[in-house]
Tab-separated table of C-alpha atoms in Angstrom:
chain	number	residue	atom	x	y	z
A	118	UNK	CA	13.532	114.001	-147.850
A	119	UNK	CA	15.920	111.658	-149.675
A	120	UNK	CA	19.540	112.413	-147.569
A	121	UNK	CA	20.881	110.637	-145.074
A	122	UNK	CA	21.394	112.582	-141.613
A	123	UNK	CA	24.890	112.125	-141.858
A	124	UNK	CA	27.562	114.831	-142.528
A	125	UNK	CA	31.630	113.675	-143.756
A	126	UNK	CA	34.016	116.122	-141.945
A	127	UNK	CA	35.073	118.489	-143.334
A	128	UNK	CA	32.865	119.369	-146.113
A	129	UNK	CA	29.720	118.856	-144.247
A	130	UNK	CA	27.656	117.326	-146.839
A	131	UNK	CA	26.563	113.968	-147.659
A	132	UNK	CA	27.553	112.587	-150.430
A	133	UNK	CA	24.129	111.635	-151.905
A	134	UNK	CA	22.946	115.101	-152.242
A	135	UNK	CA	24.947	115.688	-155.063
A	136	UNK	CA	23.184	112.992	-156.518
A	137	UNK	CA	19.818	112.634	-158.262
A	138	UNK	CA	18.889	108.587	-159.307
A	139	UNK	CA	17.639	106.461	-156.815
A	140	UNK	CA	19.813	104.055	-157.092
A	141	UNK	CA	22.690	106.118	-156.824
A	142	UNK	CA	21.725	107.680	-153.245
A	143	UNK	CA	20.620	104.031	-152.197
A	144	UNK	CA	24.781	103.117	-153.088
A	145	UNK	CA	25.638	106.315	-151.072
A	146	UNK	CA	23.207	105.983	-148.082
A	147	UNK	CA	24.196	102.090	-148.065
A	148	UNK	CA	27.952	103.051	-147.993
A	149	UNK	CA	27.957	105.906	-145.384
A	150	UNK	CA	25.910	103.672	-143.070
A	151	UNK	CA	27.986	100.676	-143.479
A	152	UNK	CA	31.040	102.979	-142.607
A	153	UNK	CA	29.501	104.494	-139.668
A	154	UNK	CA	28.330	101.339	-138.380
A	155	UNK	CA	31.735	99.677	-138.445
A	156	UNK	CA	30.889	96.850	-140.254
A	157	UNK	CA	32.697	98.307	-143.760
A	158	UNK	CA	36.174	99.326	-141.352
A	159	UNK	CA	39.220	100.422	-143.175
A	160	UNK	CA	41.372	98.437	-145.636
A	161	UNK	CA	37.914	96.267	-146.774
A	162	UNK	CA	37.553	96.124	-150.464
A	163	UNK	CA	34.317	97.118	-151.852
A	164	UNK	CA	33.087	95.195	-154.388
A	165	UNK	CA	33.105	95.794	-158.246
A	166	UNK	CA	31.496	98.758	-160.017
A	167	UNK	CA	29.620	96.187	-161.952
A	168	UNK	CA	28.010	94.424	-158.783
A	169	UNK	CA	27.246	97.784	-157.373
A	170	UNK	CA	25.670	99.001	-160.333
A	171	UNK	CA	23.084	95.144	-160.867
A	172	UNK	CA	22.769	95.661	-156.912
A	173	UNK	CA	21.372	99.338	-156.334
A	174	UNK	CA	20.272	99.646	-159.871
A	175	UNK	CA	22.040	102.581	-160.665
A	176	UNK	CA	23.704	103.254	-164.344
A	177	UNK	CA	28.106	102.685	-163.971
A	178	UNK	CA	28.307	105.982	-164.213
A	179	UNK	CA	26.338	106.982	-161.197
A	180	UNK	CA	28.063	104.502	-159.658
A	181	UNK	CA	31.785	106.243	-160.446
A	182	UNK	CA	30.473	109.417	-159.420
A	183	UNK	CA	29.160	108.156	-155.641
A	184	UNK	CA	32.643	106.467	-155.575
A	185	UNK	CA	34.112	109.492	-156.622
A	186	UNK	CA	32.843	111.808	-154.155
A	187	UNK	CA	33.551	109.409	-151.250
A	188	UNK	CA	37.204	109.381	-152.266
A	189	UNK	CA	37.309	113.083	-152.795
A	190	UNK	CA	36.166	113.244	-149.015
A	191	UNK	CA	38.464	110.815	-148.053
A	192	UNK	CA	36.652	107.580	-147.245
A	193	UNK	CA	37.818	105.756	-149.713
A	194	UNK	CA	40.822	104.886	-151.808
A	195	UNK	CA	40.940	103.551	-155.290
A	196	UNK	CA	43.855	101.774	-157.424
A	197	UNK	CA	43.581	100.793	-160.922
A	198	UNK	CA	44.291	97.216	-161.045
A	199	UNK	CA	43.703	97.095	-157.115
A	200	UNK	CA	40.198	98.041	-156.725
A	201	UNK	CA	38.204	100.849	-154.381
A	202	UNK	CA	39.208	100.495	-150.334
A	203	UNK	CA	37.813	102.028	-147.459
A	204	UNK	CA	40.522	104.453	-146.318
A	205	UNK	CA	42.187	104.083	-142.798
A	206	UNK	CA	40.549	107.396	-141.814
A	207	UNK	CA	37.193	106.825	-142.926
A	208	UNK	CA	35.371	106.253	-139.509
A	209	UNK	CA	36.591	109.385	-137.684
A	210	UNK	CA	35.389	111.366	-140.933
A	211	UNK	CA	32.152	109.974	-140.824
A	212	UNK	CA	30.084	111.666	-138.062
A	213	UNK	CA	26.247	111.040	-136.715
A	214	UNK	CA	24.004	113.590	-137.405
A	215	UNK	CA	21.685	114.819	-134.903
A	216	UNK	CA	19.418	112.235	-135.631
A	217	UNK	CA	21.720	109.539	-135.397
A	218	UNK	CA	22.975	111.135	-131.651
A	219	UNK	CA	19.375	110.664	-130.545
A	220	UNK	CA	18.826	108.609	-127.758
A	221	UNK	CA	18.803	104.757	-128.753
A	222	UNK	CA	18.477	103.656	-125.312
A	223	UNK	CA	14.966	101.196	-126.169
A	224	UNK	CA	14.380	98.198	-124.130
A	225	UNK	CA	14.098	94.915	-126.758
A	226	UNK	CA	10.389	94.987	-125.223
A	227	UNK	CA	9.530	98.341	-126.687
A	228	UNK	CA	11.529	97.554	-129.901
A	229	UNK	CA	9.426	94.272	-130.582
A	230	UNK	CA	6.462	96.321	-129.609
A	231	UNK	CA	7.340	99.167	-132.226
A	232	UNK	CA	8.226	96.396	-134.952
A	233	UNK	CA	4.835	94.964	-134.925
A	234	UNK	CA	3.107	97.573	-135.538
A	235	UNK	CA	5.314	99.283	-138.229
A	236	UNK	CA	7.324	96.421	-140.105
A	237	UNK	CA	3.620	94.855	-141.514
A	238	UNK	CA	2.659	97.874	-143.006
A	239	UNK	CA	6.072	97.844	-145.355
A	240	UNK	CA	4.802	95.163	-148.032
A	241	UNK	CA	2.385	97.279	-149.472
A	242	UNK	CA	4.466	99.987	-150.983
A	243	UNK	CA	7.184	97.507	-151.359
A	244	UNK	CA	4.356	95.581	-153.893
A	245	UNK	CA	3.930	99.216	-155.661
A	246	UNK	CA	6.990	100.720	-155.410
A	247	UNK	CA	10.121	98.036	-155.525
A	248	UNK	CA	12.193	97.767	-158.204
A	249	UNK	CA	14.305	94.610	-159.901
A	250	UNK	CA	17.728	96.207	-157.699
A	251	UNK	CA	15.274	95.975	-155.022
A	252	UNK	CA	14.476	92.383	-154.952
A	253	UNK	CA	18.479	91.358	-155.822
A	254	UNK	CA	19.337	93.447	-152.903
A	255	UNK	CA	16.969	90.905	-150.664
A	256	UNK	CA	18.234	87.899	-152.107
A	257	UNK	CA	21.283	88.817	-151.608
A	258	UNK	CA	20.546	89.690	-147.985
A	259	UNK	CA	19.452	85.922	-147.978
A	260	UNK	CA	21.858	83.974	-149.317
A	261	UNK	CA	24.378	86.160	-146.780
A	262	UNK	CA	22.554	85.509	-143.934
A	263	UNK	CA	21.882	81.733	-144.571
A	264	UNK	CA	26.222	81.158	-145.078
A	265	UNK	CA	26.487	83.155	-141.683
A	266	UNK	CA	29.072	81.039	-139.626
A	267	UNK	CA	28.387	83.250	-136.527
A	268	UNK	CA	25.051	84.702	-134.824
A	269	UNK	CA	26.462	87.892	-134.789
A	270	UNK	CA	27.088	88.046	-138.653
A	271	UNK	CA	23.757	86.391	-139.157
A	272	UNK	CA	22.200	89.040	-137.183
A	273	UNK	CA	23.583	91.264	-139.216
A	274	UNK	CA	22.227	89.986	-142.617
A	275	UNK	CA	18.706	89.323	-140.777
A	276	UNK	CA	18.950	93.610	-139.757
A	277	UNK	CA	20.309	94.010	-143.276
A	278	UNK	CA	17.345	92.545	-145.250
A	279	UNK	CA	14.471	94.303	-142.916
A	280	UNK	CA	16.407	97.571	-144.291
A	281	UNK	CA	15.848	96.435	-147.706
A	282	UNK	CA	12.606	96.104	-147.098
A	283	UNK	CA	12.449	99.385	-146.018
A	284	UNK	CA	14.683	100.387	-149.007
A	285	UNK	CA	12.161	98.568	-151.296
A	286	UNK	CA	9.182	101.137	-150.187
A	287	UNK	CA	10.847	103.994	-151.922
A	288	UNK	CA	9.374	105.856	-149.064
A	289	UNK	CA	11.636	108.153	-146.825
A	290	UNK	CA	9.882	107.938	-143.684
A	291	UNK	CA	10.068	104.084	-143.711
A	292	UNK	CA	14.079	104.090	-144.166
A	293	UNK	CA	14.633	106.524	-141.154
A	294	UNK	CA	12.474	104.502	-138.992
A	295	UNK	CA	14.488	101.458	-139.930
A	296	UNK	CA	17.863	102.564	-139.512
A	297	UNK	CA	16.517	104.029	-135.961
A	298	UNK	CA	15.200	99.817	-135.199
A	299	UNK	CA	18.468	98.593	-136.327
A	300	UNK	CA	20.377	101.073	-133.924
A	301	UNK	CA	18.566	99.482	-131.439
A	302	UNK	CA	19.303	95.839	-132.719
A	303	UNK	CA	22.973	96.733	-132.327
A	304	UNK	CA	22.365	97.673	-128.752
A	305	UNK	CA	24.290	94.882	-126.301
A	306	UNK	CA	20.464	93.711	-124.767
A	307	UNK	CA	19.174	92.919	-127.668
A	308	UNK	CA	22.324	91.065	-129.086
A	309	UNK	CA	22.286	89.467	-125.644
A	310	UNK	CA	18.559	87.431	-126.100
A	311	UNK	CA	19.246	86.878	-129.486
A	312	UNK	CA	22.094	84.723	-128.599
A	313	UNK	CA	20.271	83.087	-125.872
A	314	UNK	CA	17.364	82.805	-127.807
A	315	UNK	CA	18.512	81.890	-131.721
A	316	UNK	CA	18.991	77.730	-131.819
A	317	UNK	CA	19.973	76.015	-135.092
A	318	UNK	CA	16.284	75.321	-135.225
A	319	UNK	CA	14.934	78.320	-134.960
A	320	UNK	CA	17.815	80.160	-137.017
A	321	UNK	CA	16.294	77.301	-140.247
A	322	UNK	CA	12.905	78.727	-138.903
A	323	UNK	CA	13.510	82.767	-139.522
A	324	UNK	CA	15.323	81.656	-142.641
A	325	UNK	CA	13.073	79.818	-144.646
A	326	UNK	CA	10.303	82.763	-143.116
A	327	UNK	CA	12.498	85.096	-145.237
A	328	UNK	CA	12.387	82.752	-147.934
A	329	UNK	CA	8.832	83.273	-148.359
A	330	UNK	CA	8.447	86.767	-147.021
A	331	UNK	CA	10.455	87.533	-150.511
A	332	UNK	CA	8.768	85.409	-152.902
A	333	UNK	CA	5.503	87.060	-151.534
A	334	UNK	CA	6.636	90.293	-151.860
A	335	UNK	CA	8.215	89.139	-155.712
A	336	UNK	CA	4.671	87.702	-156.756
A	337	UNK	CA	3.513	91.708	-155.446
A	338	UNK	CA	1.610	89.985	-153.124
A	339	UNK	CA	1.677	92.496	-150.378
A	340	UNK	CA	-2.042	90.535	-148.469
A	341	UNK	CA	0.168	87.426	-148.117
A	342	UNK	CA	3.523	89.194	-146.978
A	343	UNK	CA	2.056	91.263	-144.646
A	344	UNK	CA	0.935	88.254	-142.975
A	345	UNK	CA	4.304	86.466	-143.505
A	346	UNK	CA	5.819	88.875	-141.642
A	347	UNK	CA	3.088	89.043	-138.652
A	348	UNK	CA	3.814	85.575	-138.143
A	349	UNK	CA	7.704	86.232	-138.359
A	350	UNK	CA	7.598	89.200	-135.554
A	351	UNK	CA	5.653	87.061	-133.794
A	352	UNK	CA	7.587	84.150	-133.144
A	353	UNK	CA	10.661	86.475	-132.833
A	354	UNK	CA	8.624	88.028	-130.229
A	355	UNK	CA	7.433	84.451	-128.415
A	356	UNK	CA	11.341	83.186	-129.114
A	357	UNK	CA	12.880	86.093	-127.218
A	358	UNK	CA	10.562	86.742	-123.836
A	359	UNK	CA	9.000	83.503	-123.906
A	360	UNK	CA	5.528	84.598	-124.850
């Protein structure tokens, strides 16, 4: 199953169903989650149909039409000469599915736990499956999380890139599972040891691991990534209970 659990009063569809490339539900999931997260809040410019369309490798046209369906349900507003904004109503009209309702309520413990046993298994689909858009969609995840000026917004890029990896497998079952981890990640706990835990040192650590998680993952090297990203979780892991 492709959709996202996610249903836009009051037409109670999302808008990706309508919708048949990959690229073009990967712009619709990415823009209903973003929404319903709070971190695309109303009056923030999205950004050109152009970048969209290099970014989620879908055609301009697919890109108009996900664009086009999100302003016919009201979550966003476009002006020619202006550009496309998300509307001042957009968060109430976005509502959780019952997936999304589920209880998130995971220690960090169990979360690490969970993470090292699924998260390694991602880089060998991603090495079959992942596409050009794929791999601009992680370096872009990079670049944004290495110009962070906060933890919180580099947390956010850090979450944002493990999705793309998830993204990257083409696999359904993956994605769920990783928006489920990152609801957890936004839980106040976890946010809590991550700024205890995250030093300037260890923030150029997890960044250059990135670094070379990617250009594994580019060179479809899915032995050495998998291992790249052991060793990641791992000192994430040792960083955060002291282990």
């Amino acid at each position: 199953m492709d959709t996202l659990d996610i249903t836009v009063a009051p037409a109670g569809r999302p808008a990706e169903q309508a919708l048949r490339s990959p690229g073009a539900k990967a712009l619709a999931r990415h823009l209903l989650e973003e929404i319903l997260g709070g971190r695309l809040r109303a009056g923030v410019k999205l950004p050109p149909e152009r970048e969209l369309s290099v970014r989620f490798g879908a055609s301009r046209g697919s890109v108009r039409r996900v664009l086009a369906d999100l302003r016919e349900r009201g979550l966003i507003t476009q002006s020619v000469g202006s550009g496309t904004f998300v509307s001042q109503h957009a968060e109430a009209l976005v509502q959780p599915g019952p997936a999304a309702q589920s209880d998130t309520n995971v220690s960090p413990a169990e979360l690490m736990e969970a993470r090292r046993l699924i998260e390694p298994l991602l880089p060998g689909l991603i090495a079959r499956n992942a596409t050009a858009a794929d791999f601009a969609a992680m370096t872009h995840c990079l670049e944004q999380s290495e110009a962070a000026a906060t933890i919180e917004e580099f947390e956010q890029w850090d979450g944002a890139l493990h999705k793309a990896f998830a993204l990257a497998t083409h696999n359904a079952f993956f994605i769920r599972i990783l928006d489920l981890m990152n609801q957890v990640r936004e839980q106040g706990e976890w946010g809590r040891l991550k700024r205890n835990s995250l030093t300037p040192a260890r923030r150029a650590e997890y960044e250059h691991q990135h670094r070379a998680m990617v250009n594994a993952l580019r060179d479809r090297d899915a032995s050495q990534a998998a291992g790249l990203m052991t060793a990641h979780l791992d000192q994430i892991q040792r960083n955060l209970f002291g282990e």
